[in-house]
Amino acid sequence: ERRRGRYRLALPHALRVLEICEKVFGKEHPQNAACLSQLGEIRLRSGDSTGAARDFERALALARRTDMGSSEYAIALNN
């Protein structure tokens, strides 16, 4: 439970990182797939499997739309 609490503390920071990435790069930039994937991992480890699934699905869809190369795709979706 202690570890989950730490991930919950990280969640607002991960949301902020995604917000900044979308603002700097634009919402359809491949870098956002990595941010979404990391956000999903934090949600999953904090016990929010529904939110994590949503973030992972968004990351996958973005990676497919932006036609990432296979190595970039693997790095972005390392979860």
CSV table of C-alpha atoms in Angstrom, one decimal:
chain,number,residue,atom,x,y,z
A,1,GLU,CA,0.0,0.0,0.0
A,2,ARG,CA,2.9,2.4,0.7
A,3,ARG,CA,4.2,1.9,-2.8
A,4,ARG,CA,0.8,2.6,-4.3
A,5,GLY,CA,0.7,5.8,-2.3
A,6,ARG,CA,3.9,7.0,-3.9
A,7,TYR,CA,2.6,6.3,-7.3
A,8,ARG,CA,-0.6,8.3,-6.4
A,9,LEU,CA,1.7,11.2,-5.5
A,10,ALA,CA,3.4,10.9,-8.9
A,11,LEU,CA,0.2,11.1,-10.8
A,12,PRO,CA,-0.3,14.9,-10.8
A,13,HIS,CA,3.3,15.3,-12.1
A,14,ALA,CA,2.8,12.7,-14.9
A,15,LEU,CA,-0.4,14.5,-15.9
A,16,ARG,CA,1.5,17.8,-16.0
A,17,VAL,CA,4.2,16.2,-18.1
A,18,LEU,CA,1.6,15.1,-20.6
A,19,GLU,CA,0.0,18.5,-20.6
A,20,ILE,CA,3.4,20.2,-21.3
A,21,CYS,CA,4.2,17.7,-24.1
A,22,GLU,CA,0.9,18.2,-25.8
A,23,LYS,CA,1.4,22.0,-25.6
A,24,VAL,CA,5.0,22.0,-26.8
A,25,PHE,CA,4.8,19.3,-29.5
A,26,GLY,CA,1.1,19.3,-30.4
A,27,LYS,CA,-1.5,16.6,-29.4
A,28,GLU,CA,-0.6,14.3,-32.3
A,29,HIS,CA,3.2,14.1,-31.7
A,30,PRO,CA,4.7,10.6,-31.2
A,31,GLN,CA,6.4,11.7,-28.0
A,32,ASN,CA,3.0,11.9,-26.4
A,33,ALA,CA,2.6,8.2,-26.8
A,34,ALA,CA,5.5,7.7,-24.4
A,35,CYS,CA,4.0,10.2,-22.0
A,36,LEU,CA,0.7,8.4,-22.1
A,37,SER,CA,2.3,5.1,-21.6
A,38,GLN,CA,4.2,6.3,-18.6
A,39,LEU,CA,1.0,7.8,-17.2
A,40,GLY,CA,-0.7,4.5,-17.7
A,41,GLU,CA,2.0,2.7,-15.8
A,42,ILE,CA,1.7,5.1,-12.9
A,43,ARG,CA,-2.1,4.7,-12.8
A,44,LEU,CA,-1.7,0.9,-13.0
A,45,ARG,CA,0.8,0.8,-10.1
A,46,SER,CA,-1.4,3.1,-8.0
A,47,GLY,CA,-4.4,0.7,-8.4
A,48,ASP,CA,-6.3,2.4,-11.2
A,49,SER,CA,-6.5,-0.3,-13.8
A,50,THR,CA,-9.4,1.4,-15.7
A,51,GLY,CA,-7.5,4.7,-16.1
A,52,ALA,CA,-4.3,2.8,-17.0
A,53,ALA,CA,-6.1,0.9,-19.8
A,54,ARG,CA,-7.5,4.2,-21.1
A,55,ASP,CA,-4.0,5.7,-21.2
A,56,PHE,CA,-2.4,2.6,-22.8
A,57,GLU,CA,-5.2,2.6,-25.5
A,58,ARG,CA,-4.6,6.3,-26.2
A,59,ALA,CA,-0.9,5.7,-26.5
A,60,LEU,CA,-1.3,2.8,-28.8
A,61,ALA,CA,-3.8,4.7,-31.0
A,62,LEU,CA,-1.5,7.7,-31.2
A,63,ALA,CA,1.5,5.5,-32.1
A,64,ARG,CA,-0.5,3.9,-34.9
A,65,ARG,CA,-1.8,7.3,-36.2
A,66,THR,CA,1.7,8.9,-36.2
A,67,ASP,CA,3.2,5.9,-38.0
A,68,MET,CA,6.1,5.5,-35.6
A,69,GLY,CA,9.0,3.3,-36.6
A,70,SER,CA,9.2,-0.1,-34.9
A,71,SER,CA,12.0,0.9,-32.5
A,72,GLU,CA,10.2,4.2,-31.5
A,73,TYR,CA,7.0,2.3,-31.2
A,74,ALA,CA,8.5,-0.3,-28.8
A,75,ILE,CA,10.1,2.4,-26.7
A,76,ALA,CA,7.0,4.4,-26.4
A,77,LEU,CA,4.9,1.4,-25.5
A,78,ASN,CA,7.3,-0.4,-23.3
A,79,ASN,CA,4.5,-1.4,-20.9
